[in-house]
Short mmCIF file of C-alpha atoms in Angstrom, two decimals:
data_model
loop_
_atom_site.label_atom_id
_atom_site.label_comp_id
_atom_site.label_asym_id
_atom_site.label_seq_id
_atom_site.Cartn_x
_atom_site.Cartn_y
_atom_site.Cartn_z
CA GLY V 1 24.10 -4.41 -4.16
CA ALA V 2 21.97 -2.75 -6.80
CA VAL V 3 23.30 0.67 -7.79
CA VAL V 4 21.34 3.43 -9.49
CA SER V 5 23.26 6.33 -10.96
CA GLN V 6 21.79 9.72 -11.77
CA HIS V 7 23.34 12.41 -13.90
CA PRO V 8 23.80 15.29 -13.53
CA SER V 9 23.71 15.68 -9.77
CA TRP V 10 23.29 19.45 -10.01
CA VAL V 11 22.14 21.70 -12.81
CA ILE V 12 21.46 25.42 -13.04
CA CYS V 13 19.92 26.85 -16.18
CA LYS V 14 17.94 29.76 -17.51
CA SER V 15 14.18 29.87 -17.63
CA GLY V 16 12.79 28.45 -20.88
CA THR V 17 15.48 25.88 -21.50
CA SER V 18 14.96 22.13 -21.44
CA VAL V 19 16.91 19.89 -19.09
CA LYS V 20 17.53 16.18 -19.44
CA ILE V 21 18.25 13.96 -16.43
CA GLU V 22 19.58 10.43 -16.87
CA CYS V 23 18.96 7.47 -14.60
CA ARG V 24 20.96 4.30 -15.04
CA SER V 25 20.87 0.95 -13.29
CA LEU V 26 24.53 0.00 -13.19
CA ASP V 27 24.57 -3.66 -12.26
CA PHE V 28 21.07 -4.89 -12.94
CA GLN V 29 18.33 -4.61 -15.51
CA ALA V 30 15.26 -2.62 -14.57
CA THR V 31 12.06 -3.10 -16.49
CA THR V 32 10.45 -0.47 -14.29
CA MET V 33 11.84 2.86 -13.18
CA PHE V 34 10.21 5.62 -11.20
CA TRP V 35 10.64 9.39 -11.11
CA TYR V 36 10.04 11.41 -7.95
CA ARG V 37 10.18 15.10 -7.17
CA GLN V 38 10.93 16.58 -3.78
CA PHE V 39 10.49 20.21 -2.73
CA PRO V 40 12.36 21.59 0.31
CA LYS V 41 11.15 20.21 3.63
CA GLN V 42 8.63 17.98 1.90
CA SER V 43 8.43 14.28 1.20
CA LEU V 44 9.05 12.59 -2.14
CA MET V 45 6.20 12.80 -4.59
CA LEU V 46 5.89 10.15 -7.26
CA MET V 47 5.67 11.74 -10.70
CA ALA V 48 5.58 8.79 -13.06
CA THR V 49 6.28 5.12 -13.57
CA SER V 50 8.37 4.21 -16.57
CA ASN V 51 8.33 0.78 -18.19
CA GLU V 52 10.95 -0.20 -20.74
CA GLY V 53 9.63 0.02 -24.27
CA SER V 54 6.29 1.57 -23.43
CA LYS V 55 4.81 4.92 -22.50
CA ALA V 56 5.21 6.15 -18.97
CA THR V 57 2.29 6.26 -16.56
CA TYR V 58 1.96 9.69 -14.97
CA GLU V 59 0.47 10.45 -11.57
CA GLN V 60 -2.50 12.75 -11.35
CA GLY V 61 -1.55 16.40 -11.75
CA VAL V 62 1.78 15.75 -13.49
CA GLU V 63 1.93 17.17 -17.01
CA LYS V 64 3.18 14.51 -19.39
CA ASP V 65 4.05 17.08 -22.08
CA LYS V 66 6.22 19.01 -19.66
CA PHE V 67 7.99 16.05 -18.08
CA LEU V 68 9.00 13.77 -20.94
CA ILE V 69 10.10 10.30 -19.91
CA ASN V 70 11.93 7.86 -22.13
CA HIS V 71 12.84 4.35 -21.06
CA ALA V 72 14.56 3.01 -24.17
CA SER V 73 16.62 0.26 -22.57
CA LEU V 74 16.60 -1.93 -19.48
CA THR V 75 19.31 0.19 -17.86
CA LEU V 76 18.45 3.75 -18.83
CA SER V 77 15.53 6.09 -18.29
CA THR V 78 15.58 9.82 -18.96
CA LEU V 79 13.44 12.66 -17.68
CA THR V 80 13.35 15.84 -19.74
CA VAL V 81 11.91 18.96 -18.14
CA THR V 82 10.79 20.99 -21.13
CA SER V 83 10.72 24.78 -21.12
CA ALA V 84 11.68 24.82 -17.46
CA HIS V 85 10.57 27.69 -15.24
CA PRO V 86 11.56 28.68 -11.69
CA GLU V 87 8.65 26.75 -10.21
CA ASP V 88 10.17 23.56 -11.68
CA SER V 89 13.19 24.01 -9.42
CA SER V 90 13.28 20.93 -7.24
CA PHE V 91 15.16 17.77 -6.30
CA TYR V 92 14.41 15.03 -8.84
CA ILE V 93 15.07 11.44 -7.81
CA CYS V 94 14.88 8.30 -9.90
CA SER V 95 14.41 4.77 -8.70
CA ALA V 96 14.73 1.38 -10.33
CA ARG V 97 13.05 -1.81 -9.29
CA ALA V 98 14.99 -5.05 -8.96
CA GLY V 99 12.78 -7.91 -7.87
CA GLY V 100 10.68 -6.70 -4.94
CA SER V 101 12.97 -3.84 -3.94
CA GLN V 102 13.37 -0.31 -5.21
CA HIS V 103 16.78 1.31 -5.35
CA PHE V 104 17.25 5.03 -5.58
CA GLY V 105 19.68 7.35 -7.26
CA ASP V 106 21.23 10.24 -5.37
CA GLY V 107 19.02 12.79 -7.03
CA THR V 108 19.44 15.79 -9.31
CA ARG V 109 19.07 19.26 -7.90
CA LEU V 110 17.56 21.47 -10.58
CA SER V 111 17.65 25.25 -10.20
CA ILE V 112 15.95 27.42 -12.81
CA LEU V 113 16.93 31.07 -12.81
CA ASP B 1 -1.39 0.77 -0.41
CA ALA B 2 -2.15 1.16 3.29
CA LYS B 3 -1.53 4.52 4.92
CA THR B 4 1.11 4.85 7.64
CA THR B 5 1.43 7.24 10.56
CA GLN B 6 4.78 8.26 12.05
CA PRO B 7 5.81 10.89 14.58
CA PRO B 8 7.26 13.92 12.77
CA SER B 9 10.47 14.01 14.78
CA MET B 10 12.51 12.14 17.38
CA ASP B 11 15.80 12.67 19.16
CA CYS B 12 18.27 10.07 20.30
CA ALA B 13 21.60 10.16 22.10
CA GLU B 14 24.62 8.83 20.25
CA GLY B 15 25.32 5.22 21.17
CA ARG B 16 21.82 4.56 22.43
CA ALA B 17 19.13 2.59 20.65
CA ALA B 18 16.73 4.53 18.44
CA ASN B 19 13.22 3.12 18.31
CA LEU B 20 11.07 4.54 15.53
CA PRO B 21 7.37 3.64 15.63
CA CYS B 22 4.96 3.33 12.73
CA ASN B 23 1.22 2.70 12.70
CA HIS B 24 -0.37 0.93 9.73
CA SER B 25 -3.74 -0.18 11.06
CA THR B 26 -5.27 -0.73 7.60
CA ILE B 27 -2.53 -3.04 6.34
CA SER B 28 -3.68 -5.94 4.18
CA GLY B 29 -2.55 -9.52 4.44
CA ASN B 30 -0.32 -9.36 1.37
CA GLU B 31 1.31 -6.03 2.20
CA TYR B 32 4.85 -5.75 3.49
CA VAL B 33 6.30 -3.09 5.79
CA TYR B 34 9.30 -1.33 4.26
CA TRP B 35 11.65 1.13 5.90
CA TYR B 36 13.79 3.61 4.00
CA ARG B 37 15.79 6.58 5.19
CA GLN B 38 16.90 9.76 3.47
CA ILE B 39 19.97 11.61 4.57
CA HIS B 40 19.87 15.27 3.64
CA SER B 41 20.24 15.92 -0.11
CA GLN B 42 20.59 12.25 -0.98
CA GLY B 43 18.27 9.61 -2.42
CA PRO B 44 16.40 7.26 -0.10
CA GLN B 45 18.30 4.25 1.19
CA TYR B 46 16.67 0.88 1.79
CA ILE B 47 16.94 -0.34 5.37
CA ILE B 48 14.77 -3.39 5.92
CA HIS B 49 11.39 -4.92 5.20
CA GLY B 50 9.15 -7.62 6.63
CA LEU B 51 5.77 -9.27 6.35
CA LYS B 52 4.89 -10.58 9.81
CA ASN B 53 8.03 -11.99 11.42
CA ASN B 54 10.61 -9.82 13.07
CA GLU B 55 13.60 -9.14 10.84
CA THR B 56 17.20 -8.16 11.50
CA ASN B 57 20.05 -7.17 9.22
CA GLU B 58 23.33 -5.34 9.58
CA MET B 59 21.59 -1.98 9.72
CA ALA B 60 18.56 -2.46 11.91
CA SER B 61 15.86 -4.64 13.39
CA LEU B 62 12.19 -4.55 12.49
CA ILE B 63 9.60 -5.56 15.06
CA ILE B 64 6.08 -6.11 13.76
CA THR B 65 3.21 -6.57 16.19
CA GLU B 66 1.22 -9.77 16.05
CA ASP B 67 -1.83 -8.03 14.59
CA ARG B 68 0.49 -6.28 12.06
CA LYS B 69 -1.09 -2.92 12.78
CA SER B 70 2.13 -1.33 13.90
CA SER B 71 5.86 -1.81 13.74
CA THR B 72 9.07 -0.43 15.23
CA LEU B 73 12.39 0.10 13.52
CA ILE B 74 15.30 -0.27 15.91
CA LEU B 75 18.76 1.14 15.31
CA PRO B 76 20.65 -0.61 18.12
CA HIS B 77 23.53 1.86 18.53
CA ALA B 78 22.71 5.13 16.85
CA THR B 79 25.54 7.24 15.44
CA LEU B 80 25.59 10.83 14.22
CA ARG B 81 25.46 9.50 10.65
CA ASP B 82 22.07 7.96 11.36
CA THR B 83 20.53 11.43 11.45
CA ALA B 84 17.99 11.30 8.61
CA VAL B 85 14.32 11.18 7.73
CA TYR B 86 12.99 7.64 8.19
CA TYR B 87 10.08 6.49 6.09
CA CYS B 88 7.78 3.60 6.93
CA ILE B 89 5.96 2.38 3.81
CA VAL B 90 3.44 -0.38 3.32
CA ARG B 91 3.02 -1.98 -0.06
CA VAL B 92 2.49 -5.21 -1.87
CA GLY B 93 5.81 -7.03 -1.89
CA ARG B 94 5.69 -8.81 -5.21
CA GLU B 95 6.49 -6.96 -8.38
CA THR B 96 3.13 -6.12 -9.89
CA SER B 97 2.03 -3.40 -12.24
CA GLY B 98 0.59 -1.33 -9.42
CA SER B 99 3.36 -1.89 -6.94
CA ARG B 100 5.46 1.17 -6.21
CA LEU B 101 6.65 3.08 -3.18
CA THR B 102 4.71 6.14 -2.10
CA PHE B 103 6.23 8.20 0.67
CA GLY B 104 4.53 9.83 3.64
CA GLU B 105 6.09 12.54 5.77
CA GLY B 106 8.40 10.23 7.72
CA THR B 107 10.18 10.82 11.02
CA GLN B 108 13.14 13.17 11.28
CA LEU B 109 15.57 11.38 13.58
CA THR B 110 18.27 13.55 15.08
CA VAL B 111 21.12 11.78 16.83
CA ASN B 112 22.79 14.07 19.35
CA PRO B 113 26.39 13.77 20.59
#
């Protein structure tokens, strides 16, 4: 089946640093990838839709200059949280579309101290 | 995409069938019903989807009412590892520019020994 790999799975860093999260589709090509954020005891919230070779489409209320998305190839999308602060601490999950189905990575738990 | 309504929580005894309901009274003719689940601290996992006919796979069965306004996900013999949040999502099935999964609150299923 389609496998989506996220890296790192866990990251702790100091306030003010930038953090990059990678999302790879391992056995299929994904023209479209999605980035979600999930706070404790809440549902997943879609942040942005990323299309290979073009600019990402951000959901309302998501700052595109803070959450930089790059989708340079059909198997890799990256999310960079710039100048991260404690309120950015969350569980970030990527997803890649293959045909009519979406497949999810196992998430990255980001903790900003 | 049509909105869905699910009970916030359900309990089920191990080995018994778990029946998870979902209301989607505003579903359109070209929208599919998708079910995903999320085990704690992991990414969502695809379970099953359908348009109007009942569907069955190795994980579960999906029963959709004739008017398509509601559906039920059935786990025939629930195990402790089925404890998770189950999401019912309605969306257009074909890959289109606006087609992506948006998550509601889901149902927390707890399987008890």
